[in-house]
Tab-separated table of C-alpha atoms in Angstrom:
chain	number	residue	atom	x	y	z
A	72	MET	CA	-24.669	4.460	2.951
A	73	ARG	CA	-20.893	4.482	2.585
A	74	LYS	CA	-19.975	4.431	-1.063
A	75	VAL	CA	-17.114	5.228	-3.403
A	76	LYS	CA	-17.293	6.438	-6.988
A	77	ILE	CA	-14.457	5.163	-9.149
A	78	SER	CA	-13.161	5.721	-12.672
A	79	LEU	CA	-10.989	3.069	-14.296
A	80	LEU	CA	-8.875	4.611	-17.066
A	81	HIS	CA	-8.833	1.928	-19.764
A	82	LEU	CA	-6.082	3.679	-21.728
A	83	LEU	CA	-4.077	3.202	-24.909
A	84	PRO	CA	-0.514	4.202	-23.960
A	85	ILE	CA	2.260	4.008	-26.553
A	86	ALA	CA	5.383	2.144	-25.465
A	87	GLY	CA	8.203	4.631	-24.968
A	88	ASP	CA	6.216	7.755	-25.909
A	89	ILE	CA	6.391	9.266	-22.455
A	90	SER	CA	5.154	12.795	-23.200
A	91	SER	CA	2.115	11.577	-25.166
A	92	ASN	CA	1.232	9.099	-22.447
A	93	GLN	CA	1.537	11.763	-19.766
A	94	LYS	CA	-0.800	14.055	-21.695
A	95	LEU	CA	-3.278	11.203	-22.187
A	96	ILE	CA	-3.278	10.532	-18.446
A	97	GLU	CA	-3.723	14.215	-17.591
A	98	ASP	CA	-6.613	14.614	-20.038
A	99	ALA	CA	-8.332	11.450	-18.828
A	100	VAL	CA	-7.915	12.423	-15.170
A	101	ARG	CA	-9.496	15.818	-15.846
A	102	CYS	CA	-12.442	14.174	-17.627
A	103	ALA	CA	-12.904	11.644	-14.834
A	104	ALA	CA	-12.683	14.294	-12.123
A	105	ALA	CA	-15.502	16.197	-13.842
A	106	LYS	CA	-17.710	13.210	-12.998
A	107	GLU	CA	-17.084	13.926	-9.296
A	108	VAL	CA	-15.392	10.600	-8.681
A	109	ASP	CA	-13.471	9.734	-5.525
A	110	TRP	CA	-10.800	7.474	-7.035
A	111	ILE	CA	-9.161	7.364	-10.463
A	112	ILE	CA	-7.119	4.291	-11.416
A	113	THR	CA	-4.689	3.923	-14.333
A	114	PRO	CA	-3.357	0.696	-15.854
A	115	GLU	CA	0.050	-0.754	-15.072
A	116	LEU	CA	2.878	1.422	-16.467
A	117	ALA	CA	0.446	3.943	-17.943
A	118	VAL	CA	3.243	6.523	-18.139
A	119	SER	CA	5.641	4.359	-20.155
A	120	GLY	CA	3.720	1.558	-21.821
A	121	LEU	CA	4.588	-2.049	-21.022
A	122	GLN	CA	7.488	-2.827	-23.367
A	123	PHE	CA	9.103	0.612	-23.328
A	124	SER	CA	12.593	-0.697	-22.504
A	125	ARG	CA	12.906	-2.243	-25.961
A	126	LYS	CA	12.588	1.251	-27.445
A	127	ILE	CA	14.066	3.756	-25.002
A	128	GLY	CA	15.886	1.719	-22.353
A	129	LYS	CA	15.598	2.576	-18.654
A	130	GLN	CA	18.105	5.358	-18.051
A	131	TRP	CA	15.377	7.994	-18.401
A	132	ILE	CA	13.575	6.643	-15.302
A	133	ASN	CA	13.816	8.980	-12.318
A	134	GLN	CA	13.409	8.826	-8.588
A	135	GLN	CA	9.864	9.886	-7.832
A	136	PRO	CA	8.302	12.344	-7.672
A	137	ASP	CA	10.214	13.807	-10.608
A	138	GLU	CA	9.376	17.089	-12.348
A	139	TRP	CA	6.369	15.731	-14.228
A	140	MET	CA	4.929	13.793	-11.306
A	141	THR	CA	5.286	16.842	-9.070
A	142	ARG	CA	3.178	18.831	-11.551
A	143	PHE	CA	0.750	15.918	-11.788
A	144	MET	CA	0.380	15.829	-8.005
A	145	ASP	CA	-0.505	19.530	-8.127
A	146	LEU	CA	-3.148	18.721	-10.759
A	147	VAL	CA	-4.566	15.969	-8.551
A	148	LYS	CA	-4.769	18.406	-5.639
A	149	SER	CA	-6.559	20.991	-7.764
A	150	LEU	CA	-9.119	18.380	-8.836
A	151	GLN	CA	-9.591	16.971	-5.315
A	152	VAL	CA	-9.451	13.313	-6.320
A	153	ASN	CA	-7.325	10.293	-5.368
A	154	VAL	CA	-5.275	8.811	-8.218
A	155	PHE	CA	-3.584	5.419	-8.551
A	156	LEU	CA	-0.810	6.017	-11.103
A	157	GLY	CA	1.178	3.279	-12.852
A	158	CYS	CA	4.717	4.578	-13.420
A	159	PRO	CA	8.287	3.201	-13.336
A	160	GLU	CA	10.665	4.511	-10.696
A	161	LYS	CA	14.329	4.406	-9.687
A	162	SER	CA	15.264	3.839	-6.065
A	163	ASN	CA	18.005	5.468	-4.033
A	164	GLU	CA	20.012	2.284	-4.638
A	165	ASP	CA	19.698	2.701	-8.426
A	166	LYS	CA	17.290	-0.196	-8.762
A	167	TYR	CA	14.286	0.134	-11.051
A	168	TYR	CA	10.717	-0.798	-10.163
A	169	ASN	CA	7.343	-1.206	-11.826
A	170	SER	CA	5.281	0.820	-9.357
A	171	VAL	CA	1.861	2.230	-8.599
A	172	PHE	CA	1.786	5.556	-6.765
A	173	VAL	CA	-1.308	6.470	-4.776
A	174	ILE	CA	-1.715	10.261	-4.760
A	175	GLY	CA	-4.245	11.705	-2.341
A	176	LYS	CA	-6.683	14.513	-3.015
A	177	ASN	CA	-4.367	16.772	-0.979
A	178	GLY	CA	-1.684	16.215	-3.625
A	179	GLN	CA	0.479	14.169	-1.260
A	180	LEU	CA	1.740	10.630	-1.778
A	181	LEU	CA	-0.353	8.206	0.305
A	182	GLY	CA	1.746	5.165	-0.558
A	183	THR	CA	3.525	3.166	-3.233
A	184	GLN	CA	3.326	-0.487	-4.242
A	185	ARG	CA	6.173	-2.009	-6.255
A	186	LYS	CA	5.350	-4.981	-8.444
A	187	VAL	CA	6.632	-8.168	-6.856
A	188	SER	CA	6.407	-10.526	-9.854
A	189	SER	CA	8.997	-9.021	-12.192
A	190	VAL	CA	9.875	-12.252	-14.021
A	191	THR	CA	8.712	-10.906	-17.386
A	192	ASP	CA	10.077	-7.371	-16.870
A	193	ASP	CA	13.578	-7.213	-18.352
A	194	TRP	CA	14.349	-3.882	-16.652
A	195	SER	CA	12.862	-4.039	-13.168
A	196	SER	CA	13.637	-5.492	-9.759
A	197	SER	CA	11.080	-7.262	-7.587
A	198	GLY	CA	9.362	-5.230	-4.918
A	199	GLU	CA	9.377	-6.653	-1.417
A	200	ALA	CA	6.894	-4.756	0.757
A	201	ILE	CA	3.247	-5.785	0.516
A	202	GLU	CA	1.060	-3.396	2.487
A	203	PRO	CA	-2.455	-2.006	2.028
A	204	ILE	CA	-2.703	1.742	1.480
A	205	SER	CA	-5.380	3.775	3.246
A	206	VAL	CA	-7.461	5.884	0.838
A	207	ASP	CA	-10.396	7.847	2.288
A	208	GLY	CA	-10.169	5.584	5.338
A	209	ILE	CA	-10.434	2.422	3.224
A	210	LYS	CA	-7.588	-0.096	3.199
A	211	VAL	CA	-6.785	-0.841	-0.446
A	212	GLY	CA	-4.552	-3.721	-1.529
A	213	LEU	CA	-2.685	-3.320	-4.824
A	214	SER	CA	-1.894	-6.391	-6.892
A	215	ILE	CA	-0.091	-5.248	-10.041
A	216	CYS	CA	-0.901	-7.431	-13.068
A	217	ALA	CA	0.921	-10.787	-12.645
A	218	ASP	CA	1.046	-10.273	-8.887
A	219	SER	CA	-2.430	-11.833	-9.052
A	220	TYR	CA	-1.076	-14.993	-10.712
A	221	THR	CA	-0.731	-16.873	-7.407
A	222	PRO	CA	-2.713	-16.416	-4.176
A	223	ALA	CA	0.250	-15.302	-2.044
A	224	ILE	CA	0.056	-11.524	-2.502
A	225	ALA	CA	-3.740	-11.266	-2.337
A	226	ASN	CA	-3.779	-13.407	0.795
A	227	THR	CA	-1.104	-11.264	2.408
A	228	LEU	CA	-3.098	-8.123	1.619
A	229	LEU	CA	-6.211	-9.735	3.123
A	230	GLU	CA	-4.326	-10.699	6.296
A	231	LYS	CA	-3.144	-7.103	6.630
A	232	GLY	CA	-6.671	-5.760	6.551
A	233	SER	CA	-7.365	-4.877	2.916
A	234	GLU	CA	-11.030	-4.208	2.178
A	235	ILE	CA	-10.716	-3.896	-1.620
A	236	LEU	CA	-8.195	-5.316	-4.103
A	237	ILE	CA	-7.176	-3.228	-7.113
A	238	ALA	CA	-5.210	-4.725	-10.001
A	239	PRO	CA	-3.640	-2.105	-12.297
A	240	SER	CA	-2.702	-4.288	-15.248
A	241	ALA	CA	-1.333	-4.608	-18.758
A	242	TRP	CA	-2.438	-8.182	-19.390
A	243	GLY	CA	-3.810	-9.059	-22.799
A	244	PRO	CA	-5.508	-12.289	-23.867
A	245	GLY	CA	-3.613	-15.029	-25.664
A	246	LEU	CA	-1.164	-17.798	-24.821
A	247	HIS	CA	-0.005	-16.192	-21.576
A	248	GLY	CA	-3.108	-14.113	-20.968
A	249	PRO	CA	-5.275	-14.070	-17.846
A	250	ASP	CA	-7.037	-17.378	-17.269
A	251	GLY	CA	-9.185	-17.041	-14.173
A	252	GLU	CA	-6.499	-15.665	-11.833
A	253	TRP	CA	-8.364	-12.470	-10.901
A	254	GLU	CA	-11.586	-14.382	-10.407
A	255	GLN	CA	-9.863	-16.914	-8.153
A	256	ARG	CA	-8.193	-14.209	-6.061
A	257	SER	CA	-11.608	-12.697	-5.358
A	258	ILE	CA	-12.859	-16.145	-4.291
A	259	ASP	CA	-9.764	-16.842	-2.169
A	260	THR	CA	-10.023	-13.571	-0.256
A	261	GLY	CA	-13.739	-12.824	-0.363
A	262	LEU	CA	-12.786	-9.291	-1.430
A	263	PRO	CA	-14.014	-7.346	-4.465
A	264	LEU	CA	-11.328	-6.964	-7.103
A	265	PHE	CA	-11.230	-4.049	-9.553
A	266	VAL	CA	-9.062	-4.641	-12.641
A	267	CYS	CA	-7.887	-1.555	-14.549
A	268	ASN	CA	-6.494	-2.956	-17.783
A	269	ARG	CA	-5.574	-1.249	-21.058
A	270	THR	CA	-6.001	-1.413	-24.832
A	271	GLY	CA	-3.648	-1.059	-27.812
A	272	GLU	CA	-0.523	-3.079	-28.493
A	273	ASP	CA	3.168	-3.194	-27.690
A	274	GLU	CA	5.912	-4.992	-29.559
A	275	THR	CA	4.852	-8.556	-28.740
A	276	VAL	CA	1.599	-8.129	-26.790
A	277	LEU	CA	-1.884	-7.260	-28.045
A	278	PHE	CA	-4.337	-5.588	-25.672
A	279	TRP	CA	-7.207	-4.789	-28.060
A	280	GLU	CA	-9.477	-7.332	-26.365
A	281	ALA	CA	-8.072	-6.946	-22.844
A	282	LYS	CA	-10.776	-6.393	-20.237
A	283	SER	CA	-11.159	-4.029	-17.334
A	284	LEU	CA	-13.361	-5.696	-14.742
A	285	VAL	CA	-15.268	-5.429	-11.506
A	286	ILE	CA	-15.227	-8.880	-9.878
A	287	LYS	CA	-16.995	-10.227	-6.804
A	288	ASN	CA	-16.839	-13.841	-5.621
A	289	GLY	CA	-15.343	-14.893	-8.946
A	290	GLU	CA	-18.118	-13.296	-11.012
A	291	HIS	CA	-17.782	-10.429	-13.495
A	292	LEU	CA	-20.184	-7.723	-12.368
A	293	LEU	CA	-18.895	-5.279	-14.991
A	294	SER	CA	-16.617	-5.800	-17.998
A	295	HIS	CA	-15.234	-3.573	-20.754
A	296	SER	CA	-12.856	-3.825	-23.696
A	297	SER	CA	-12.447	-1.286	-26.483
A	298	LYS	CA	-10.194	-0.180	-29.325
A	299	GLN	CA	-9.690	3.285	-27.859
A	300	SER	CA	-9.038	4.887	-24.498
A	301	ALA	CA	-12.089	4.963	-22.247
A	302	ILE	CA	-13.084	6.226	-18.819
A	303	LEU	CA	-15.154	3.572	-17.013
A	304	THR	CA	-17.066	4.971	-14.046
A	305	PHE	CA	-19.089	3.076	-11.446
A	306	GLU	CA	-20.258	3.333	-7.836
A	307	TRP	CA	-19.533	0.754	-5.148
A	308	ASN	CA	-21.421	0.218	-1.881
A	309	LEU	CA	-18.735	-0.154	0.795
A	310	GLU	CA	-21.125	-1.449	3.450
A	311	GLU	CA	-22.766	-4.136	1.321
A	312	ARG	CA	-19.602	-4.816	-0.721
A	313	ASP	CA	-21.692	-4.701	-3.861
A	314	MET	CA	-22.467	-2.677	-6.961
A	315	ILE	CA	-24.620	0.397	-6.987
A	316	SER	CA	-24.208	0.914	-10.743
A	317	ASP	CA	-25.690	-1.677	-13.093
A	318	GLN	CA	-23.166	-0.857	-15.819
A	319	PHE	CA	-20.068	1.211	-16.517
A	320	ASP	CA	-20.626	4.835	-17.480
A	321	VAL	CA	-18.296	4.842	-20.512
A	322	GLU	CA	-16.694	7.959	-21.956
A	323	TYR	CA	-14.163	7.614	-24.755
A	324	VAL	CA	-11.015	9.716	-24.796
A	325	LYS	CA	-9.319	10.871	-27.979
């Protein structure tokens, strides 16, 4: 049976507190790796928090990998896991992007997806390329938060051969919260969709009841929300495209 063991890091990053967020990510990745997982996924902008620009601006954002990410890639290599890391980046053209970096267990960058739907990001440009990234021979499509709002990106990822959709997100409930978009994308494509959301709060957004999810055919197979950072681990049957675990293995992180 072909399977993959995954940890979703349902974290509580603090907007603009970069060093604390980096330490939180490192600690959570170490804890998850101890569970002998294959993939570790962080929420959208785990390094910075969602509304960081209101506190610290964007001039601190570097081209990647910067000094910290280089050390982090070495950590990933030492732990022999694959990590999907939500982190802002600056391009060679001095544009800024809300990105997810996929770091392989060899410590090398497997690929990057830049968020396309940047309407609500006052600091970032819209990404253009939409390509699946091969992780352990599996084509993974990344749909960052609001990129799941319409079917266009998920459908493009399906057409390009994606076998799994992953949605690193910072999308809390409320007036503009998620309202069936992830579920519909899984129905549209017929692909499983793994949502790695977050908890906590930023200046104008509350995430305390935000959910991390495993979705198949529009149905929630697994769901979690919490007031503190948590590592949510499960196993997925790649051949049957179905759950092996009947619930998340939850470990809270201080």
